[in-house]
Amino acid sequence: MTEQHIILDDISPVALYGPNNVYLRLLKSLYPKLRIMARDNVLRVLGDEEQTALFCQRLEGIRQYLALHNTIDEPQLLRLATGKDTTTKTDSDVIVYNIAGKPIKSRNKNQAQIVARFAKDDLLFITGPAGTGKTYLSIALAVRALKERQVRRIILSRPAVEAGEKLGFLPGDMKDKIDPYLQPLYDALLDMLPAARLEEMIEKHAIEIAPLAFMRGRTLNDAVVILDEAQNTTPAQLRMFLTRMGYNTKMIVTGDLTQADLPKGQLSGLRHALPILKEVEGIAIIAMQNADIVRHRLVTRIVNAYEHSADKQEQPDDSHV
């Protein structure tokens, strides 16, 4: 008799065990000669050496499927558990799957360019209007890199543009004060990782979400580092961030140059950096357009209407001539 302890460290045990442990009971029924006991994220398997080895082999196929898709249904579980399906299939265009098992992939030419340049370059600047998927796609690429163990961690950051006196009036400790600025990053992650798994990864520092000020003095190795809303950085802040890059690290900087919230007269660090770095080897600059907006169709119309209004206001009034 042999005994194996299987630690489920990269998938949600709830997804494997199923609602009310229905999948776990199914696995036990398929291998009646084995004793299979689950406690939290550890499976304990006792039985004949050959049967135990076979179960562990097929469980690894199930684990790989769940690591990729986040979810599994009973027919697929049966196919993998009985050896009728030994491959983990995925479309080549899929970046990752969301928590409902739906594929996340590029949705237009510019998004496809982001995916391609991420594979080639170590630093990406992605500019464009709201709704073009800059942040969401960047986080999807980071999650894929983490799942495929190309990096050890993801670091997500945003400038807290009201980090002065207004932030001080918010209730709670520092985490409570800065979380509202970082919530969009949490939202994207929660669409790609089960909540319990995300919480665990944050506790283990495999995923870190922090305001830009927390980056000072650090060297960021073996990571995908994303700076969102970079139009709200000063030139000094953005330079500080870019020089945090360490070994085996990729950085993505996103921002909308039309929506800077800096004090009047303050130059945006993103606007300042783009012409300086545009010819540097290893850096890609991708400019998303209104046509790339992938939210509700009204978002494109809203953006276009505001731009049209701004253009009209900038035109000189010749009515008095």
GROMACS .gro file of C-alpha atoms in nm:
model
  321
    1MET     CA    1   0.000   0.000   0.000
    2THR     CA    2   0.124   0.347  -0.084
    3GLU     CA    3   0.020   0.694   0.025
    4GLN     CA    4   0.035   1.020  -0.170
    5HIS     CA    5  -0.034   1.375  -0.057
    6ILE     CA    6  -0.133   1.605  -0.344
    7ILE     CA    7  -0.123   1.977  -0.274
    8LEU     CA    8  -0.353   2.185  -0.494
    9ASP     CA    9  -0.146   2.503  -0.487
   10ASP     CA   10  -0.245   2.661  -0.818
   11ILE     CA   11  -0.615   2.583  -0.853
   12SER     CA   12  -0.925   2.636  -0.644
   13PRO     CA   13  -1.005   2.322  -0.440
   14VAL     CA   14  -1.372   2.422  -0.459
   15ALA     CA   15  -1.360   2.397  -0.839
   16LEU     CA   16  -1.208   2.048  -0.817
   17TYR     CA   17  -1.435   1.916  -0.542
   18GLY     CA   18  -1.745   2.061  -0.706
   19PRO     CA   19  -2.061   2.203  -0.548
   20ASN     CA   20  -2.133   2.011  -0.227
   21ASN     CA   21  -1.827   1.790  -0.308
   22VAL     CA   22  -2.012   1.622  -0.596
   23TYR     CA   23  -1.699   1.598  -0.813
   24LEU     CA   24  -1.497   1.458  -0.525
   25ARG     CA   25  -1.758   1.186  -0.470
   26LEU     CA   26  -1.748   1.111  -0.843
   27LEU     CA   27  -1.370   1.066  -0.832
   28LYS     CA   28  -1.402   0.835  -0.534
   29SER     CA   29  -1.662   0.624  -0.717
   30LEU     CA   30  -1.433   0.591  -1.020
   31TYR     CA   31  -1.150   0.462  -0.801
   32PRO     CA   32  -1.324   0.242  -0.540
   33LYS     CA   33  -1.002   0.062  -0.443
   34LEU     CA   34  -0.846   0.386  -0.326
   35ARG     CA   35  -0.911   0.588  -0.013
   36ILE     CA   36  -0.932   0.952  -0.123
   37MET     CA   37  -0.957   1.210   0.153
   38ALA     CA   38  -0.968   1.586   0.105
   39ARG     CA   39  -0.884   1.854   0.355
   40ASP     CA   40  -0.869   2.213   0.235
   41ASN     CA   41  -0.625   2.212  -0.059
   42VAL     CA   42  -0.464   1.872   0.017
   43LEU     CA   43  -0.577   1.538  -0.124
   44ARG     CA   44  -0.459   1.227   0.061
   45VAL     CA   45  -0.466   0.910  -0.149
   46LEU     CA   46  -0.404   0.559  -0.009
   47GLY     CA   47  -0.411   0.231  -0.196
   48ASP     CA   48  -0.239  -0.002  -0.438
   49GLU     CA   49   0.075   0.154  -0.586
   50GLU     CA   50  -0.036   0.108  -0.948
   51GLN     CA   51  -0.386   0.244  -0.888
   52THR     CA   52  -0.251   0.537  -0.688
   53ALA     CA   53  -0.006   0.626  -0.965
   54LEU     CA   54  -0.283   0.609  -1.227
   55PHE     CA   55  -0.510   0.831  -1.018
   56CYS     CA   56  -0.232   1.087  -0.964
   57GLN     CA   57  -0.157   1.092  -1.336
   58ARG     CA   58  -0.519   1.159  -1.429
   59LEU     CA   59  -0.565   1.408  -1.149
   60GLU     CA   60  -0.272   1.602  -1.293
   61GLY     CA   61  -0.465   1.630  -1.622
   62ILE     CA   62  -0.765   1.764  -1.430
   63ARG     CA   63  -0.541   2.009  -1.243
   64GLN     CA   64  -0.391   2.137  -1.570
   65TYR     CA   65  -0.739   2.183  -1.716
   66LEU     CA   66  -0.857   2.377  -1.410
   67ALA     CA   67  -0.541   2.588  -1.399
   68LEU     CA   68  -0.615   2.694  -1.755
   69HIS     CA   69  -0.995   2.722  -1.756
   70ASN     CA   70  -1.071   2.797  -1.385
   71THR     CA   71  -1.381   2.577  -1.405
   72ILE     CA   72  -1.481   2.228  -1.518
   73ASP     CA   73  -1.809   2.048  -1.583
   74GLU     CA   74  -1.897   1.689  -1.499
   75PRO     CA   75  -1.863   1.545  -1.854
   76GLN     CA   76  -1.514   1.694  -1.891
   77LEU     CA   77  -1.416   1.572  -1.545
   78LEU     CA   78  -1.528   1.221  -1.642
   79ARG     CA   79  -1.331   1.229  -1.967
   80LEU     CA   80  -1.012   1.334  -1.789
   81ALA     CA   81  -1.060   1.106  -1.487
   82THR     CA   82  -1.115   0.797  -1.704
   83GLY     CA   83  -0.834   0.875  -1.949
   84LYS     CA   84  -1.066   0.936  -2.246
   85ASP     CA   85  -0.924   1.288  -2.284
   86THR     CA   86  -0.554   1.330  -2.213
   87THR     CA   87  -0.499   1.672  -2.367
   88THR     CA   88  -0.560   2.021  -2.237
   89LYS     CA   89  -0.700   2.194  -2.543
   90THR     CA   90  -0.688   2.570  -2.596
   91ASP     CA   91  -0.716   2.801  -2.893
   92SER     CA   92  -0.388   2.962  -2.988
   93ASP     CA   93  -0.556   3.304  -2.968
   94VAL     CA   94  -0.672   3.258  -2.608
   95ILE     CA   95  -0.473   3.454  -2.350
   96VAL     CA   96  -0.647   3.311  -2.043
   97TYR     CA   97  -0.996   3.195  -1.944
   98ASN     CA   98  -1.215   3.390  -1.706
   99ILE     CA   99  -1.366   3.236  -1.393
  100ALA     CA  100  -1.669   3.121  -1.595
  101GLY     CA  101  -1.441   2.935  -1.836
  102LYS     CA  102  -1.491   3.181  -2.122
  103PRO     CA  103  -1.184   3.267  -2.332
  104ILE     CA  104  -1.020   3.607  -2.310
  105LYS     CA  105  -0.852   3.697  -2.638
  106SER     CA  106  -0.766   4.005  -2.843
  107ARG     CA  107  -1.072   4.163  -3.003
  108ASN     CA  108  -0.921   4.389  -3.265
  109LYS     CA  109  -0.600   4.460  -3.456
  110ASN     CA  110  -0.446   4.688  -3.193
  111GLN     CA  111  -0.520   4.446  -2.911
  112ALA     CA  112  -0.357   4.169  -3.116
  113GLN     CA  113  -0.055   4.398  -3.156
  114ILE     CA  114  -0.036   4.436  -2.776
  115VAL     CA  115  -0.028   4.057  -2.734
  116ALA     CA  116   0.242   4.021  -3.000
  117ARG     CA  117   0.461   4.302  -2.866
  118PHE     CA  118   0.431   4.172  -2.509
  119ALA     CA  119   0.598   3.851  -2.626
  120LYS     CA  120   0.875   4.047  -2.800
  121ASP     CA  121   0.946   4.356  -2.589
  122ASP     CA  122   1.011   4.412  -2.218
  123LEU     CA  123   0.837   4.750  -2.188
  124LEU     CA  124   0.503   4.845  -2.343
  125PHE     CA  125   0.333   5.183  -2.343
  126ILE     CA  126  -0.037   5.154  -2.427
  127THR     CA  127  -0.231   5.476  -2.472
  128GLY     CA  128  -0.589   5.532  -2.574
  129PRO     CA  129  -0.939   5.628  -2.463
  130ALA     CA  130  -1.145   5.457  -2.196
  131GLY     CA  131  -1.298   5.127  -2.297
  132THR     CA  132  -1.023   5.004  -2.531
  133GLY     CA  133  -0.925   4.725  -2.293
  134LYS     CA  134  -0.581   4.863  -2.204
  135THR     CA  135  -0.587   4.756  -1.839
  136TYR     CA  136  -0.793   4.439  -1.879
  137LEU     CA  137  -0.579   4.298  -2.159
  138SER     CA  138  -0.258   4.389  -1.976
  139ILE     CA  139  -0.373   4.206  -1.663
  140ALA     CA  140  -0.477   3.904  -1.874
  141LEU     CA  141  -0.125   3.886  -2.018
  142ALA     CA  142   0.020   3.912  -1.668
  143VAL     CA  143  -0.207   3.636  -1.534
  144ARG     CA  144  -0.107   3.409  -1.823
  145ALA     CA  145   0.263   3.471  -1.756
  146LEU     CA  146   0.210   3.385  -1.388
  147LYS     CA  147   0.007   3.072  -1.462
  148GLU     CA  148   0.270   2.952  -1.710
  149ARG     CA  149   0.538   3.026  -1.447
  150GLN     CA  150   0.726   3.264  -1.675
  151VAL     CA  151   0.736   3.500  -1.373
  152ARG     CA  152   0.691   3.458  -0.999
  153ARG     CA  153   0.461   3.753  -0.936
  154ILE     CA  154   0.239   4.027  -1.071
  155ILE     CA  155   0.271   4.383  -0.944
  156LEU     CA  156  -0.008   4.627  -1.026
  157SER     CA  157   0.010   4.996  -0.948
  158ARG     CA  158  -0.175   5.322  -0.996
  159PRO     CA  159  -0.093   5.677  -0.895
  160ALA     CA  160  -0.324   5.806  -0.621
  161VAL     CA  161  -0.364   6.155  -0.763
  162GLU     CA  162  -0.535   6.279  -0.448
  163ALA     CA  163  -0.276   6.129  -0.214
  164GLY     CA  164  -0.240   6.460  -0.033
  165GLU     CA  165  -0.491   6.619   0.200
  166LYS     CA  166  -0.806   6.472   0.040
  167LEU     CA  167  -0.687   6.116   0.098
  168GLY     CA  168  -0.640   6.199   0.464
  169PHE     CA  169  -1.010   6.271   0.505
  170LEU     CA  170  -1.108   5.920   0.394
  171PRO     CA  171  -1.196   5.682   0.682
  172GLY     CA  172  -0.985   5.382   0.786
  173ASP     CA  173  -0.619   5.286   0.773
  174MET     CA  174  -0.387   5.336   0.475
  175LYS     CA  175  -0.518   5.025   0.295
  176ASP     CA  176  -0.876   5.149   0.334
  177LYS     CA  177  -0.774   5.488   0.198
  178ILE     CA  178  -0.595   5.363  -0.115
  179ASP     CA  179  -0.821   5.068  -0.206
  180PRO     CA  180  -1.077   5.287  -0.390
  181TYR     CA  181  -0.800   5.396  -0.630
  182LEU     CA  182  -0.698   5.035  -0.691
  183GLN     CA  183  -1.045   4.877  -0.719
  184PRO     CA  184  -1.046   4.861  -1.102
  185LEU     CA  185  -0.736   4.640  -1.082
  186TYR     CA  186  -0.907   4.409  -0.832
  187ASP     CA  187  -1.213   4.394  -1.060
  188ALA     CA  188  -1.008   4.273  -1.357
  189LEU     CA  189  -0.827   4.012  -1.148
  190LEU     CA  190  -1.154   3.884  -1.001
  191ASP     CA  191  -1.279   3.819  -1.353
  192MET     CA  192  -0.981   3.591  -1.419
  193LEU     CA  193  -0.909   3.430  -1.081
  194PRO     CA  194  -1.151   3.284  -0.823
  195ALA     CA  195  -1.185   3.517  -0.524
  196ALA     CA  196  -1.039   3.269  -0.273
  197ARG     CA  197  -0.745   3.198  -0.504
  198LEU     CA  198  -0.682   3.570  -0.558
  199GLU     CA  199  -0.689   3.635  -0.183
  200GLU     CA  200  -0.440   3.353  -0.128
  201MET     CA  201  -0.207   3.483  -0.400
  202ILE     CA  202  -0.217   3.834  -0.250
  203GLU     CA  203  -0.137   3.691   0.096
  204LYS     CA  204   0.160   3.503  -0.051
  205HIS     CA  205   0.271   3.815  -0.245
  206ALA     CA  206   0.237   3.638  -0.580
  207ILE     CA  207   0.010   3.930  -0.667
  208GLU     CA  208   0.074   4.275  -0.526
  209ILE     CA  209  -0.151   4.576  -0.577
  210ALA     CA  210  -0.006   4.901  -0.448
  211PRO     CA  211  -0.005   5.275  -0.517
  212LEU     CA  212   0.285   5.416  -0.717
  213ALA     CA  213   0.451   5.572  -0.413
  214PHE     CA  214   0.517   5.222  -0.276
  215MET     CA  215   0.748   5.145  -0.571
  216ARG     CA  216   1.022   5.387  -0.466
  217GLY     CA  217   1.356   5.227  -0.375
  218ARG     CA  218   1.262   4.880  -0.497
  219THR     CA  219   1.406   4.655  -0.769
  220LEU     CA  220   1.130   4.447  -0.924
  221ASN     CA  221   1.263   4.109  -1.042
  222ASP     CA  222   1.091   3.812  -1.207
  223ALA     CA  223   0.758   3.988  -1.249
  224VAL     CA  224   0.505   4.146  -1.478
  225VAL     CA  225   0.463   4.503  -1.353
  226ILE     CA  226   0.169   4.714  -1.471
  227LEU     CA  227   0.130   5.086  -1.412
  228ASP     CA  228  -0.227   5.194  -1.488
  229GLU     CA  229  -0.355   5.552  -1.535
  230ALA     CA  230   0.001   5.669  -1.603
  231GLN     CA  231  -0.126   6.000  -1.742
  232ASN     CA  232  -0.162   6.099  -1.376
  233THR     CA  233   0.209   6.060  -1.298
  234THR     CA  234   0.461   6.341  -1.297
  235PRO     CA  235   0.776   6.299  -1.512
  236ALA     CA  236   0.978   6.224  -1.199
  237GLN     CA  237   0.731   5.962  -1.079
  238LEU     CA  238   0.721   5.780  -1.412
  239ARG     CA  239   1.099   5.785  -1.442
  240MET     CA  240   1.123   5.642  -1.090
  241PHE     CA  241   0.879   5.365  -1.184
  242LEU     CA  242   1.055   5.271  -1.509
  243THR     CA  243   1.391   5.241  -1.337
  244ARG     CA  244   1.250   4.980  -1.094
  245MET     CA  245   1.274   4.716  -1.371
  246GLY     CA  246   1.482   4.416  -1.268
  247TYR     CA  247   1.585   4.078  -1.404
  248ASN     CA  248   1.324   3.878  -1.601
  249THR     CA  249   1.068   4.157  -1.569
  250LYS     CA  250   0.821   4.298  -1.818
  251MET     CA  251   0.650   4.632  -1.765
  252ILE     CA  252   0.326   4.765  -1.913
  253VAL     CA  253   0.236   5.133  -1.878
  254THR     CA  254  -0.119   5.233  -1.970
  255GLY     CA  255  -0.292   5.568  -1.981
  256ASP     CA  256  -0.536   5.802  -2.151
  257LEU     CA  257  -0.367   6.131  -2.237
  258THR     CA  258  -0.705   6.306  -2.263
  259GLN     CA  259  -0.801   6.229  -1.900
  260ALA     CA  260  -0.516   6.359  -1.686
  261ASP     CA  261  -0.625   6.460  -1.334
  262LEU     CA  262  -0.305   6.643  -1.246
  263PRO     CA  263  -0.311   7.000  -1.114
  264LYS     CA  264  -0.343   7.264  -1.383
  265GLY     CA  265  -0.009   7.335  -1.545
  266GLN     CA  266   0.152   7.007  -1.431
  267LEU     CA  267   0.306   6.808  -1.720
  268SER     CA  268   0.195   6.445  -1.743
  269GLY     CA  269   0.480   6.199  -1.701
  270LEU     CA  270   0.328   5.979  -1.972
  271ARG     CA  271   0.310   6.264  -2.225
  272HIS     CA  272   0.667   6.361  -2.133
  273ALA     CA  273   0.805   6.005  -2.169
  274LEU     CA  274   0.658   5.896  -2.502
  275PRO     CA  275   0.870   6.114  -2.736
  276ILE     CA  276   1.182   6.050  -2.527
  277LEU     CA  277   1.152   5.669  -2.538
  278LYS     CA  278   0.990   5.608  -2.878
  279GLU     CA  279   1.317   5.507  -3.049
  280VAL     CA  280   1.457   5.295  -2.764
  281GLU     CA  281   1.506   4.929  -2.858
  282GLY     CA  282   1.295   4.690  -2.653
  283ILE     CA  283   1.018   4.944  -2.595
  284ALA     CA  284   0.686   4.927  -2.781
  285ILE     CA  285   0.435   5.211  -2.798
  286ILE     CA  286   0.080   5.120  -2.903
  287ALA     CA  287  -0.181   5.391  -2.950
  288MET     CA  288  -0.539   5.266  -2.922
  289GLN     CA  289  -0.809   5.460  -3.106
  290ASN     CA  290  -1.179   5.526  -3.055
  291ALA     CA  291  -1.250   5.246  -3.304
  292ASP     CA  292  -1.083   5.003  -3.060
  293ILE     CA  293  -1.337   5.064  -2.781
  294VAL     CA  294  -1.480   4.728  -2.672
  295ARG     CA  295  -1.731   4.838  -2.409
  296HIS     CA  296  -2.096   4.921  -2.475
  297ARG     CA  297  -2.143   5.085  -2.816
  298LEU     CA  298  -2.253   5.406  -2.642
  299VAL     CA  299  -1.903   5.448  -2.497
  300THR     CA  300  -1.762   5.510  -2.844
  301ARG     CA  301  -2.035   5.767  -2.913
  302ILE     CA  302  -1.973   5.939  -2.579
  303VAL     CA  303  -1.597   5.963  -2.641
  304ASN     CA  304  -1.654   6.096  -2.993
  305ALA     CA  305  -1.908   6.351  -2.868
  306TYR     CA  306  -1.670   6.486  -2.603
  307GLU     CA  307  -1.384   6.509  -2.854
  308HIS     CA  308  -1.609   6.690  -3.102
  309SER     CA  309  -1.716   6.934  -2.831
  310ALA     CA  310  -1.353   6.999  -2.733
  311ASP     CA  311  -1.260   7.064  -3.097
  312LYS     CA  312  -1.543   7.316  -3.133
  313GLN     CA  313  -1.436   7.500  -2.817
  314GLU     CA  314  -1.080   7.527  -2.945
  315GLN     CA  315  -1.188   7.683  -3.276
  316PRO     CA  316  -1.178   8.064  -3.284
  317ASP     CA  317  -1.508   8.246  -3.283
  318ASP     CA  318  -1.522   8.456  -3.604
  319SER     CA  319  -1.884   8.563  -3.567
  320HIS     CA  320  -1.786   8.917  -3.465
  321VAL     CA  321  -1.568   8.972  -3.772
   0.00000   0.00000   0.00000
